[in-house]
GROMACS .gro file of C-alpha atoms in nm:
model
  231
    1MET     CA    1 -21.362  -0.473   2.045
    2LYS     CA    2 -21.357  -0.545   2.418
    3LYS     CA    3 -21.048  -0.457   2.619
    4SER     CA    4 -20.840  -0.754   2.726
    5ALA     CA    5 -20.608  -0.852   3.009
    6LEU     CA    6 -20.359  -1.136   3.035
    7ILE     CA    7 -20.307  -1.265   3.389
    8THR     CA    8 -20.046  -1.525   3.479
    9GLY     CA    9 -20.107  -1.755   3.774
   10ALA     CA   10 -20.478  -1.719   3.703
   11ASN     CA   11 -20.561  -2.036   3.895
   12GLY     CA   12 -20.430  -1.903   4.228
   13LEU     CA   13 -20.591  -1.706   4.507
   14ILE     CA   14 -20.495  -1.360   4.385
   15GLY     CA   15 -20.506  -1.464   4.018
   16THR     CA   16 -20.868  -1.575   4.051
   17GLU     CA   17 -20.970  -1.244   4.208
   18LEU     CA   18 -20.780  -1.045   3.946
   19SER     CA   19 -20.954  -1.240   3.671
   20LEU     CA   20 -21.299  -1.187   3.823
   21LYS     CA   21 -21.233  -0.815   3.866
   22TYR     CA   22 -21.143  -0.758   3.502
   23LEU     CA   23 -21.427  -0.982   3.382
   24SER     CA   24 -21.670  -0.775   3.590
   25LYS     CA   25 -21.548  -0.466   3.405
   26GLY     CA   26 -21.621  -0.619   3.065
   27TYR     CA   27 -21.269  -0.734   2.976
   28VAL     CA   28 -21.173  -1.048   2.792
   29VAL     CA   29 -20.933  -1.223   3.030
   30TYR     CA   30 -20.659  -1.457   2.915
   31GLY     CA   31 -20.590  -1.676   3.218
   32VAL     CA   32 -20.243  -1.825   3.198
   33ASP     CA   33 -20.162  -2.124   3.419
   34LEU     CA   34 -20.073  -2.494   3.411
   35ARG     CA   35 -20.425  -2.593   3.514
   36PRO     CA   36 -20.765  -2.439   3.427
   37ASN     CA   37 -20.952  -2.241   3.689
   38ARG     CA   38 -21.263  -2.437   3.787
   39LYS     CA   39 -21.397  -2.141   3.988
   40ILE     CA   40 -21.443  -1.921   3.681
   41ASP     CA   41 -21.718  -1.993   3.431
   42HIS     CA   42 -21.745  -1.692   3.203
   43GLU     CA   43 -21.771  -1.655   2.826
   44ASN     CA   44 -21.495  -1.392   2.826
   45PHE     CA   45 -21.244  -1.604   3.018
   46VAL     CA   46 -20.990  -1.778   2.794
   47PHE     CA   47 -20.765  -2.035   2.961
   48LEU     CA   48 -20.417  -2.059   2.813
   49LYS     CA   49 -20.214  -2.353   2.939
   50CYS     CA   50 -19.855  -2.245   2.988
   51ASP     CA   51 -19.537  -2.361   3.159
   52LEU     CA   52 -19.388  -2.031   3.271
   53SER     CA   53 -19.043  -2.184   3.306
   54SER     CA   54 -19.036  -2.238   2.927
   55GLU     CA   55 -18.984  -1.961   2.673
   56ASP     CA   56 -19.143  -2.174   2.400
   57SER     CA   57 -19.453  -2.227   2.613
   58ILE     CA   58 -19.481  -1.853   2.680
   59ILE     CA   59 -19.449  -1.774   2.308
   60GLU     CA   60 -19.722  -2.030   2.234
   61ALA     CA   61 -19.953  -1.872   2.492
   62ILE     CA   62 -19.900  -1.521   2.357
   63SER     CA   63 -19.970  -1.643   2.002
   64ASN     CA   64 -20.336  -1.687   2.105
   65VAL     CA   65 -20.372  -1.319   2.192
   66GLN     CA   66 -20.531  -1.088   1.936
   67LYS     CA   67 -20.528  -0.762   2.127
   68LEU     CA   68 -20.402  -0.671   2.474
   69HIS     CA   69 -20.445  -0.375   2.705
   70VAL     CA   70 -20.318  -0.511   3.038
   71LEU     CA   71 -20.052  -0.764   3.134
   72ILE     CA   72 -20.042  -0.878   3.496
   73ASN     CA   73 -19.742  -1.091   3.592
   74ASN     CA   74 -19.888  -1.256   3.899
   75ALA     CA   75 -19.760  -1.616   3.890
   76ALA     CA   76 -19.511  -1.752   4.142
   77ASP     CA   77 -19.385  -2.099   4.227
   78THR     CA   78 -19.404  -2.122   4.605
   79SER     CA   79 -19.322  -2.493   4.632
   80LEU     CA   80 -18.957  -2.417   4.716
   81THR     CA   81 -19.018  -2.109   4.932
   82PHE     CA   82 -18.920  -2.264   5.265
   83LYS     CA   83 -18.675  -2.528   5.149
   84LYS     CA   84 -18.374  -2.540   5.380
   85PHE     CA   85 -18.098  -2.324   5.232
   86GLU     CA   86 -17.832  -2.595   5.248
   87GLU     CA   87 -18.060  -2.823   5.045
   88VAL     CA   88 -18.143  -2.573   4.770
   89SER     CA   89 -17.985  -2.699   4.447
   90LEU     CA   90 -17.889  -2.494   4.144
   91GLU     CA   91 -18.176  -2.666   3.964
   92ASP     CA   92 -18.416  -2.544   4.235
   93TRP     CA   93 -18.276  -2.190   4.210
   94ASN     CA   94 -18.296  -2.180   3.830
   95HIS     CA   95 -18.653  -2.312   3.827
   96GLY     CA   96 -18.775  -2.066   4.092
   97ILE     CA   97 -18.610  -1.769   3.921
   98ALA     CA   98 -18.744  -1.883   3.583
   99VAL     CA   99 -19.107  -1.899   3.698
  100ASN     CA  100 -19.109  -1.606   3.940
  101LEU     CA  101 -18.887  -1.356   3.759
  102THR     CA  102 -18.777  -1.457   3.410
  103SER     CA  103 -19.138  -1.520   3.306
  104CYS     CA  104 -19.215  -1.154   3.384
  105PHE     CA  105 -18.939  -1.047   3.145
  106LEU     CA  106 -19.051  -1.290   2.874
  107MET     CA  107 -19.419  -1.205   2.905
  108ALA     CA  108 -19.339  -0.835   2.879
  109LYS     CA  109 -19.111  -0.896   2.580
  110TYR     CA  110 -19.360  -1.096   2.377
  111ALA     CA  111 -19.669  -0.897   2.481
  112LEU     CA  112 -19.501  -0.564   2.406
  113PRO     CA  113 -19.620  -0.526   2.043
  114PHE     CA  114 -19.982  -0.561   2.158
  115LEU     CA  115 -19.936  -0.328   2.455
  116LYS     CA  116 -19.766  -0.060   2.247
  117GLU     CA  117 -20.057  -0.064   2.005
  118THR     CA  118 -20.307   0.002   2.286
  119LYS     CA  119 -20.077   0.218   2.505
  120GLY     CA  120 -20.142  -0.045   2.767
  121SER     CA  121 -20.016  -0.124   3.114
  122ILE     CA  122 -19.801  -0.388   3.284
  123ILE     CA  123 -19.851  -0.471   3.650
  124ASN     CA  124 -19.598  -0.696   3.820
  125ILE     CA  125 -19.692  -0.867   4.146
  126SER     CA  126 -19.393  -0.871   4.382
  127SER     CA  127 -19.413  -0.917   4.759
  128THR     CA  128 -19.316  -0.749   5.085
  129ARG     CA  129 -19.044  -1.017   5.083
  130HIS     CA  130 -18.838  -0.774   4.880
  131LEU     CA  131 -18.821  -0.567   5.199
  132MET     CA  132 -18.798  -0.835   5.467
  133SER     CA  133 -18.751  -1.211   5.490
  134GLU     CA  134 -18.802  -1.523   5.693
  135PRO     CA  135 -18.528  -1.786   5.716
  136ASN     CA  136 -18.488  -2.016   5.416
  137THR     CA  137 -18.676  -1.802   5.164
  138VAL     CA  138 -18.382  -1.719   4.938
  139ILE     CA  139 -18.536  -1.810   4.601
  140TYR     CA  140 -18.870  -1.641   4.662
  141SER     CA  141 -18.724  -1.326   4.819
  142ALA     CA  142 -18.455  -1.286   4.553
  143SER     CA  143 -18.704  -1.329   4.270
  144LYS     CA  144 -18.945  -1.078   4.422
  145GLY     CA  145 -18.665  -0.827   4.466
  146GLY     CA  146 -18.578  -0.876   4.101
  147ILE     CA  147 -18.937  -0.801   4.002
  148LEU     CA  148 -18.915  -0.463   4.173
  149SER     CA  149 -18.601  -0.368   3.978
  150LEU     CA  150 -18.743  -0.505   3.655
  151THR     CA  151 -19.050  -0.286   3.706
  152HIS     CA  152 -18.873   0.049   3.725
  153SER     CA  153 -18.629  -0.050   3.451
  154LEU     CA  154 -18.913  -0.141   3.216
  155ALA     CA  155 -19.100   0.176   3.307
  156MET     CA  156 -18.802   0.387   3.203
  157THR     CA  157 -18.739   0.174   2.894
  158LEU     CA  158 -19.096   0.182   2.765
  159GLY     CA  159 -19.162   0.543   2.862
  160GLU     CA  160 -19.478   0.686   2.705
  161SER     CA  161 -19.563   0.363   2.524
  162VAL     CA  162 -19.653   0.137   2.819
  163ARG     CA  163 -19.687   0.216   3.188
  164VAL     CA  164 -19.529  -0.036   3.426
  165ASN     CA  165 -19.602  -0.062   3.798
  166CYS     CA  166 -19.557  -0.310   4.080
  167ILE     CA  167 -19.783  -0.427   4.364
  168SER     CA  168 -19.620  -0.588   4.668
  169PRO     CA  169 -19.874  -0.778   4.878
  170GLY     CA  170 -19.819  -0.868   5.239
  171TRP     CA  171 -20.027  -1.142   5.403
  172ILE     CA  172 -20.320  -1.214   5.174
  173ALA     CA  173 -20.558  -1.488   5.287
  174ASP     CA  174 -20.868  -1.658   5.151
  175PRO     CA  175 -21.168  -1.470   5.300
  176ASN     CA  176 -21.310  -1.808   5.408
  177GLU     CA  177 -20.995  -1.906   5.596
  178LYS     CA  178 -21.029  -1.926   5.974
  179LEU     CA  179 -20.780  -1.686   6.130
  180SER     CA  180 -20.724  -1.585   6.490
  181ASP     CA  181 -20.764  -1.241   6.644
  182LYS     CA  182 -20.387  -1.244   6.691
  183ASP     CA  183 -20.339  -1.289   6.318
  184HIS     CA  184 -20.554  -0.986   6.243
  185LYS     CA  185 -20.410  -0.771   6.520
  186GLN     CA  186 -20.059  -0.809   6.378
  187HIS     CA  187 -20.175  -0.560   6.115
  188PRO     CA  188 -20.214  -0.192   6.205
  189VAL     CA  189 -20.540  -0.178   6.005
  190GLY     CA  190 -20.678  -0.460   6.222
  191ARG     CA  191 -20.715  -0.738   5.966
  192VAL     CA  192 -20.531  -0.972   5.734
  193GLY     CA  193 -20.548  -0.883   5.366
  194VAL     CA  194 -20.785  -1.041   5.114
  195PRO     CA  195 -20.741  -1.089   4.737
  196SER     CA  196 -20.975  -0.803   4.649
  197ASP     CA  197 -20.728  -0.564   4.816
  198ILE     CA  198 -20.486  -0.647   4.535
  199ALA     CA  199 -20.740  -0.668   4.253
  200GLU     CA  200 -20.891  -0.327   4.325
  201LEU     CA  201 -20.551  -0.159   4.316
  202ALA     CA  202 -20.446  -0.347   4.003
  203PHE     CA  203 -20.754  -0.234   3.815
  204TYR     CA  204 -20.698   0.126   3.920
  205LEU     CA  205 -20.334   0.118   3.812
  206SER     CA  206 -20.427  -0.015   3.468
  207SER     CA  207 -20.700   0.246   3.419
  208GLU     CA  208 -20.684   0.593   3.267
  209ALA     CA  209 -20.731   0.733   3.618
  210ALA     CA  210 -20.371   0.627   3.688
  211SER     CA  211 -20.223   0.766   3.364
  212PHE     CA  212 -19.963   0.971   3.558
  213ILE     CA  213 -19.830   0.669   3.751
  214THR     CA  214 -19.544   0.452   3.628
  215GLY     CA  215 -19.236   0.285   3.772
  216GLN     CA  216 -19.386   0.266   4.120
  217ASP     CA  217 -19.412  -0.004   4.387
  218PHE     CA  218 -19.727  -0.017   4.598
  219ILE     CA  219 -19.700  -0.196   4.934
  220VAL     CA  220 -20.035  -0.353   5.027
  221ASP     CA  221 -19.977  -0.504   5.370
  222GLY     CA  222 -20.209  -0.337   5.620
  223GLY     CA  223 -19.912  -0.139   5.749
  224MET     CA  224 -19.707  -0.438   5.867
  225THR     CA  225 -19.377  -0.327   5.716
  226LYS     CA  226 -19.406   0.006   5.902
  227LYS     CA  227 -19.484  -0.150   6.239
  228MET     CA  228 -19.219  -0.117   6.509
  229ILE     CA  229 -19.168  -0.433   6.712
  230TYR     CA  230 -19.196  -0.376   7.088
  231VAL     CA  231 -19.241  -0.579   7.404
   0.00000   0.00000   0.00000
């Protein structure tokens, strides 16, 4: 039987690249999102419609899985990211935390029997926002910080059964997006990140080559969080 990966937020920029990476390696990919991905046409890609703010919807999605080797919690609701703090309602907060953080807990919980059977791997996608913030990003930053803590807690809880790691992207852009030299030069490596930077690391972390790695957070930001600001 082919290996399989379940990827949430499979319709997004990083989710699409993650899906294509695992498909290229012969995996069956369960792509979880509210809308199907029109960019992926592959016999091994299975779209699972799911509202990640709903436990019942998550349970329904997982019920379609027969075997699972990799779970990637990649989805995030960014619609409220820059909403003015004074205007953020409790409903906004609860929805953002539900999609961005609680779904990671629920996906891990309900995928665990499959992952234990295969001695699989969980990869949570956080953000450099757990290290630094812009104004009015309270929901997004708090949820991404929670993902980091959830990662090392799950890693210790699941021990030998399932490895759990975290990837924290910085600025990741569509390779076709027009960016300025200034945008690229903000990064010590000389360029803005692209989705494949995340997908390549994710595949490595879920492979046997990374069997000694668990509970870790990998910052993928071209060095931006280490850059001293000067004038």
